[in-house]
Amino acid sequence: MAEKFIIEPTGRLMGRVEIAGAKNAVLPVLAATLLTGARSVIQNVPDLSDVESMCCLLEFLGAKSSFNKSGGELIIDTDNITTYEATYELVGRLRASFLVMGPLLARVGRAKIPLPGGCAIGSRPVDLHLKGFAALGAEVDHSHGYVTVTAPKLTGAKIYLDFPSVGATENIMMAAVFAKGKTILENCAVEPEIVDLANFLNAAGANIRGAGTDTIKIVGVNDLHPTTHSIIPDRIEAGTFMVAAAITRGDILLCNVMADHVKPVTAKLKEVNILIEELEGGIRVRHDPSQGLISADIKTLPYPGFPTDMQAQFMSLMATAQGTSIITETVFENRFMQVGELKRMGADIKIDSRSAVIEGIPRLAGAQVTASDLRAGASLVLAALNADDVTEINGIHHIDRGYFNLDTRLNNLGAKIKRVEVEVK
Ligand code: UD1
């Protein structure tokens, strides 16, 4: 049954929130469990529909999983892989499911996967993933919407990525774990989630050095072994709660967050006059009543630049700041899906190619809106927290893909969000 959020006007959000494990770290780690051929224990796993979709896919491939949701512990056994082929129905739900291609290729020498679905944010090709597999010696074939890669044995190679793609770095890194000799991956992504994946694989016996820098070296090993790994905190979820504090002129303490990982976001919040303090128990984010929120320009970039996954949430914030802000999206095309909906809420935003020009207004207006994707959905929830009237947000299954119980956790901080079933007429 479809659901929607009804969000009433809220005052300042205050209190403490625990940040969950990172969606974008757990999905590649789950794909990587295919390489181990053993039982992996993954801790600090967020209870998200994307995690469920990835587990469904792994089970389809032959794995066995059990998820203790309240304890955040997922046990996955990939001893018995029964197929190298994923169905459109499973992969269409989740773009990150394409990440099983590298591990399947490495483990069983073959993978057949439909071209991926996922968030509607630009064309999102996978050419860099495939070029990497080909460089390791795989044959790549496209037909009927499926990609098939085949290689009885992979051999280490030097691979230069045209763009530091997160998914391509992860997929090629996983494919190279058993490749004969040394693989050197240059101009690769340096996101914290890449480091988390390398840490998991190394703990299971892989030989990967340099994750977190633009050159990763992988020396092929013969096999991996069972391991336990704890997922890093979600820097995007943390950033979203930080904006919730800022947009309601509130005061929130975020616990279980890595201060280094959210630096690009905290730097921008400081620039717009939000106070940020690193305390022993977490990061405190609060509005300074002596200073108004001011505009800022933002350009999204690969890490450690400003994250594209925080662009929509910051747009809501800038829509309520004093002055003109320019937000430029350089990572994805078509990632301004939230703009039309924010305009329905009274925001003054104009799009000029890859930039959005935002004239801040003191308060947004409640309206009926629809979430088109995960982060656009989060931006609408944030905008609603600032609005002067009731906001209704449809399409919230997109939000549940990447935020566990966002409504309940915001309500614990003082928000008034109701989750209601949508009547089908
Ligand atoms: C990951 C994140 C996503 C985030 C993005 C950028 C996961 C599960 N998802 O997505 O939340 O927004 O990083 O930080 O971790 N590209 C190509 N060819 C390729 C691959 C990518 O041209 O083969 C392009 C994409 O179209 C896009 C850019 O590279 O314009 C960045 O994409 P990429 O870093 O690969 O993002 P994802 O791994 O899909």
mmCIF file of N, CA, C and O in Angstrom, residues 16-17 20 36 91 99 109 121 304 314 336 385:
data_model
loop_
_atom_site.group_PDB
_atom_site.id
_atom_site.type_symbol
_atom_site.label_atom_id
_atom_site.label_comp_id
_atom_site.label_asym_id
_atom_site.label_seq_id
_atom_site.Cartn_x
_atom_site.Cartn_y
_atom_site.Cartn_z
ATOM 1 N N ARG A 16 18.529 15.090 20.240
ATOM 2 C CA ARG A 16 19.683 14.283 19.855
ATOM 3 C C ARG A 16 19.224 13.182 18.912
ATOM 4 O O ARG A 16 18.146 12.619 19.078
ATOM 5 N N VAL A 17 20.037 12.889 17.913
ATOM 6 C CA VAL A 17 19.671 11.842 16.959
ATOM 7 C C VAL A 17 20.889 10.958 16.691
ATOM 8 O O VAL A 17 22.017 11.448 16.594
ATOM 9 N N ALA A 20 22.479 6.414 11.459
ATOM 10 C CA ALA A 20 22.523 4.982 11.108
ATOM 11 C C ALA A 20 23.752 4.663 10.249
ATOM 12 O O ALA A 20 24.467 5.569 9.796
ATOM 13 N N THR A 36 33.435 -13.819 -0.895
ATOM 14 C CA THR A 36 34.020 -14.561 0.222
ATOM 15 C C THR A 36 33.718 -16.056 0.150
ATOM 16 O O THR A 36 34.506 -16.862 0.623
ATOM 17 N N VAL A 91 16.840 -6.285 -10.380
ATOM 18 C CA VAL A 91 17.843 -5.243 -10.600
ATOM 19 C C VAL A 91 17.178 -3.889 -10.836
ATOM 20 O O VAL A 91 17.715 -2.846 -10.449
ATOM 21 N N LEU A 99 26.422 -3.697 -8.817
ATOM 22 C CA LEU A 99 27.683 -3.976 -8.114
ATOM 23 C C LEU A 99 27.921 -5.466 -7.888
ATOM 24 O O LEU A 99 28.979 -5.844 -7.417
ATOM 25 N N GLY A 109 33.359 -16.388 -12.870
ATOM 26 C CA GLY A 109 33.858 -16.202 -14.239
ATOM 27 C C GLY A 109 32.818 -15.682 -15.211
ATOM 28 O O GLY A 109 33.064 -15.598 -16.420
ATOM 29 N N ILE A 121 17.996 10.108 -11.928
ATOM 30 C CA ILE A 121 18.820 11.321 -11.936
ATOM 31 C C ILE A 121 19.840 11.242 -13.062
ATOM 32 O O ILE A 121 21.012 10.974 -12.854
ATOM 33 N N PRO A 304 36.568 14.939 -1.870
ATOM 34 C CA PRO A 304 35.986 15.609 -0.714
ATOM 35 C C PRO A 304 35.277 16.921 -1.048
ATOM 36 O O PRO A 304 35.173 17.796 -0.185
ATOM 37 N N PHE A 314 20.277 21.043 0.463
ATOM 38 C CA PHE A 314 20.804 22.408 0.617
ATOM 39 C C PHE A 314 19.981 23.412 -0.178
ATOM 40 O O PHE A 314 19.889 24.578 0.199
ATOM 41 N N PHE A 336 17.892 18.100 -10.743
ATOM 42 C CA PHE A 336 17.149 19.195 -10.125
ATOM 43 C C PHE A 336 15.665 18.833 -10.084
ATOM 44 O O PHE A 336 14.806 19.694 -10.242
ATOM 45 N N LEU A 385 9.360 21.327 6.835
ATOM 46 C CA LEU A 385 9.628 21.675 8.237
ATOM 47 C C LEU A 385 9.672 23.189 8.419
ATOM 48 O O LEU A 385 9.495 23.706 9.517
#
